[in-house]
Coordinates of C-alpha atoms in Angstrom, one line a residue:
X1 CA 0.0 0.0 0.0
X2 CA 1.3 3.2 -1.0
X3 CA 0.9 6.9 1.1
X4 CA 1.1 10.0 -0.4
X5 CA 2.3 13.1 1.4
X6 CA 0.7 16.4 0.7
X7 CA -2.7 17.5 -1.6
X8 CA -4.5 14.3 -3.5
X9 CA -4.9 16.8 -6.6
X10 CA -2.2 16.6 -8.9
X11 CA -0.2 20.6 -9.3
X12 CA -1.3 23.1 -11.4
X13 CA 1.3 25.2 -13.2
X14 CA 0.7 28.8 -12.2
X15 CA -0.9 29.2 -8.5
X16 CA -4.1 31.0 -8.5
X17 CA -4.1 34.4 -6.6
X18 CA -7.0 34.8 -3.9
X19 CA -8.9 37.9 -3.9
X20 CA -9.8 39.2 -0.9
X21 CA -13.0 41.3 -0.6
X22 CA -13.0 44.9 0.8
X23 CA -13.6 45.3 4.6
X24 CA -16.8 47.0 5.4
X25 CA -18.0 48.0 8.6
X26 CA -17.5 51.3 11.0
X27 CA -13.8 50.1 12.3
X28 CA -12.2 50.9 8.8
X29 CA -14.9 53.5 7.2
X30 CA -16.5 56.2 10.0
X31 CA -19.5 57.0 7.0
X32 CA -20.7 53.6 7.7
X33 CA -22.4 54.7 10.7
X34 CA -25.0 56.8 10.4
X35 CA -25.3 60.0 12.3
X36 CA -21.5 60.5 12.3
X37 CA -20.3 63.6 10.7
X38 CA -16.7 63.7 8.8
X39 CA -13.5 66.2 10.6
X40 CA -14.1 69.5 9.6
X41 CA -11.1 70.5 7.7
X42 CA -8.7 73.3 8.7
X43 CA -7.4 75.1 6.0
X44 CA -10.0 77.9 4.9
X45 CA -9.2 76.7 0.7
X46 CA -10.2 73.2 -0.9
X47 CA -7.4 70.7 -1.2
X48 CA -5.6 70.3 -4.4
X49 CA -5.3 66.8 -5.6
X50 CA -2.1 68.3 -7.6
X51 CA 1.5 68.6 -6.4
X52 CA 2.2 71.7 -4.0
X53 CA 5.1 72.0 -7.0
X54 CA 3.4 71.8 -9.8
X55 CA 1.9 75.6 -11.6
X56 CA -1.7 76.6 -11.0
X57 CA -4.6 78.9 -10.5
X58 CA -4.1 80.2 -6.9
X59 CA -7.9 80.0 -5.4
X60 CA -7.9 82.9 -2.5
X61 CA -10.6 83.9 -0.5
X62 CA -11.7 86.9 -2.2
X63 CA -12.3 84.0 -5.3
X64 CA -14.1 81.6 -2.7
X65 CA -17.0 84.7 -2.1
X66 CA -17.2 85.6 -5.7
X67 CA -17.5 81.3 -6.3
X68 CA -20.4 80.5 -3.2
X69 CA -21.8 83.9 -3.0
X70 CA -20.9 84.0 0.7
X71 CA -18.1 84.9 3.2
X72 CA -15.8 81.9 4.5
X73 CA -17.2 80.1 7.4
X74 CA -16.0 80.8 11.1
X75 CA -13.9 77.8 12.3
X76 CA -15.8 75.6 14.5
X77 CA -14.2 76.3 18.0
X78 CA -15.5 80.3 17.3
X79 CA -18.9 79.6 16.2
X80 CA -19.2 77.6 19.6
X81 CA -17.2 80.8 21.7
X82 CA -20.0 83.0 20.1
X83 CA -22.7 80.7 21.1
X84 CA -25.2 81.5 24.0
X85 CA -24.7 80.2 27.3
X86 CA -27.9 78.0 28.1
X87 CA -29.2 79.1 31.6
X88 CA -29.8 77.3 34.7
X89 CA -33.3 76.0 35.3
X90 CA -35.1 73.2 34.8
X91 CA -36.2 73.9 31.2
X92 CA -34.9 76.7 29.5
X93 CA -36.5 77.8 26.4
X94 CA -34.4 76.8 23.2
X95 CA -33.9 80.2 21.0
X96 CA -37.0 80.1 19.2
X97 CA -39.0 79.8 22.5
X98 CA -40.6 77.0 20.8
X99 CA -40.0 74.7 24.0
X100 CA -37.5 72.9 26.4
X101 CA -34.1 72.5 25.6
X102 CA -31.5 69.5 27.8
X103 CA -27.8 70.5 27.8
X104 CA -25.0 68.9 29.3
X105 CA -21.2 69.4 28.9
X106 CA -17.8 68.5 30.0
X107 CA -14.5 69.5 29.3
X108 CA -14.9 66.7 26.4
X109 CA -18.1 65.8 25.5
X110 CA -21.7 67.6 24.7
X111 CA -24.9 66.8 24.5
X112 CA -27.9 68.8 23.4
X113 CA -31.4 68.2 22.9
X114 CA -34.0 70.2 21.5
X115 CA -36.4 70.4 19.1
X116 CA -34.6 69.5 16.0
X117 CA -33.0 66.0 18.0
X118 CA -30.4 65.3 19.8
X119 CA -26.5 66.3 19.2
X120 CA -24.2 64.4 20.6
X121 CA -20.2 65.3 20.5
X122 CA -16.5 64.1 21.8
X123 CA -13.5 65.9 21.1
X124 CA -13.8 66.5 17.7
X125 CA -16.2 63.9 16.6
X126 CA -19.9 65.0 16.4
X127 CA -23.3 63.0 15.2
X128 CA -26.4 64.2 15.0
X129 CA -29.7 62.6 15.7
X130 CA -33.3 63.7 14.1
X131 CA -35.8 63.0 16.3
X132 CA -37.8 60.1 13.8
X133 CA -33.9 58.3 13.7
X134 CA -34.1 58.0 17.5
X135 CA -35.9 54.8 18.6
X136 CA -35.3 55.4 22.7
X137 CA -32.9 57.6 24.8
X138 CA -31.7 55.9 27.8
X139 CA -29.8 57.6 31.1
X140 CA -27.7 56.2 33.5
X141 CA -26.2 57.4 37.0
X142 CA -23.5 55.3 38.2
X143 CA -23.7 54.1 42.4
X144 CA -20.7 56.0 42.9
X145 CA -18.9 58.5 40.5
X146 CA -19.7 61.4 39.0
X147 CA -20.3 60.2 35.2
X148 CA -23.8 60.6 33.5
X149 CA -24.4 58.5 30.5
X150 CA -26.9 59.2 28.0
X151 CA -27.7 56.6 25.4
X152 CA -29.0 56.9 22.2
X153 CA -30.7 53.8 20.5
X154 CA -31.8 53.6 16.8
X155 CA -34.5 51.5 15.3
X156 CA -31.8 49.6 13.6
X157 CA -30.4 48.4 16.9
X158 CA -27.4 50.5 17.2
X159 CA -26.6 52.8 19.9
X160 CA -24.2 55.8 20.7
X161 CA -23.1 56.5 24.6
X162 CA -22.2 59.5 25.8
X163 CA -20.8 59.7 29.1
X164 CA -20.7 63.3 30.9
X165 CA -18.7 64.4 34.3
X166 CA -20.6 66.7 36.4
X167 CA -19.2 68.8 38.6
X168 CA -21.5 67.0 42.0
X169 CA -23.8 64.3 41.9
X170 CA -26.7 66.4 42.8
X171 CA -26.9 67.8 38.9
X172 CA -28.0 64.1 38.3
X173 CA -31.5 64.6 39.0
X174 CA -31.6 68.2 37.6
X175 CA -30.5 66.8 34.3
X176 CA -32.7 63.9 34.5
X177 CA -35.3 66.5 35.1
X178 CA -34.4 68.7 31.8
X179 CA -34.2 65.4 29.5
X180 CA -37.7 64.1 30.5
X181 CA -39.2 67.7 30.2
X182 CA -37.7 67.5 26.2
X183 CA -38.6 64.0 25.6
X184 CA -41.8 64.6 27.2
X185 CA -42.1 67.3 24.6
X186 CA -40.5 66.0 20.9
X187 CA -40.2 62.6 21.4
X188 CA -42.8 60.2 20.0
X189 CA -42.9 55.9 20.8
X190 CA -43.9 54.4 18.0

């Protein structure tokens, strides 16, 4: 009886290349998940796909107005210096008086909820939820800590934490308080 060592199949001349398949998910491509917005870029001009070397049109800003019809955006760190300060109460009214608004900050992250949905943000990362792509909001208050973690839950079973640091535990309840009073208001179960 005879044993053969290796594959039963007899060699083919040229090996076969595999092809591997593009990896999709949130881990390689941030668009995948919806609600997430891209960095905002720095530079006030569009990138050039050409060679910093190579001759051009210069685009300046003066060119930019002409082009859109408007004056360069503010970068995003002076729009939010120049934004009012939401004041302390249970419900204040959002700018449009139209009804509550919940905000909650740390030297990180943001939340805000109003009538338009809720805005989450960390760092530079931001998403933004409508309130008919919002399937529940959920909050949690640790035993001990001062964390506060607001949850965001989608009808397509995803969610997005937020965790905020208060400055005492006793703003717990306040901003427990100031989320119902907007849910209570916008939010609709289906």
């Amino acid at each position: 009886m005879e044993q053969r060592i290796g594959s039963s199949s007899k060699p083919t001349g040229a090996a076969e290349p595999l092809k591997a398949e593009p990896v999709l998910g949130a881990g390689f491509d941030p668009a995948f998940v919806p609600g997430i917005t891209g960095p905002t870029p720095t530079e006030a001009g569009p990138v050039s796909k050409e060679p910093s070397g190579s001759p051009g049109p210069e685009v300046t800003e003066e060119v930019l107005e002409e082009v859109s019809g408007e004056a360069v955006a503010e970068t995003p760190e002076e729009a939010l210096d120049d934004a009012p300060e939401p004041e302390d109460g249970d419900a204040p009214e959002s700018e449009d008086g139209d009804g509550p608004v919940f905000e909650a900050a740390d030297r990180r992250a943001r939340i805000v909820a109003d009538r338009k949905g809720v805005r989450l943000s960390l760092d530079e990362e931001a998403c933004e939820f409508r309130w008919d792509e919002i399937a529940a909001v959920e909050t949690e208050t640790p035993r001990f800590g001062k964390r506060y973690t607001v949850t965001v839950h989608t009808p397509d079973r995803r969610w997005f934490p937020i965790e905020i640091e208060a400055a005492a535990r006793a703003r717990f309840k306040e901003w427990d308080e100031q989320l119902d009073a907007v849910l209570d208001a916008y939010f609709e179960e289906a």
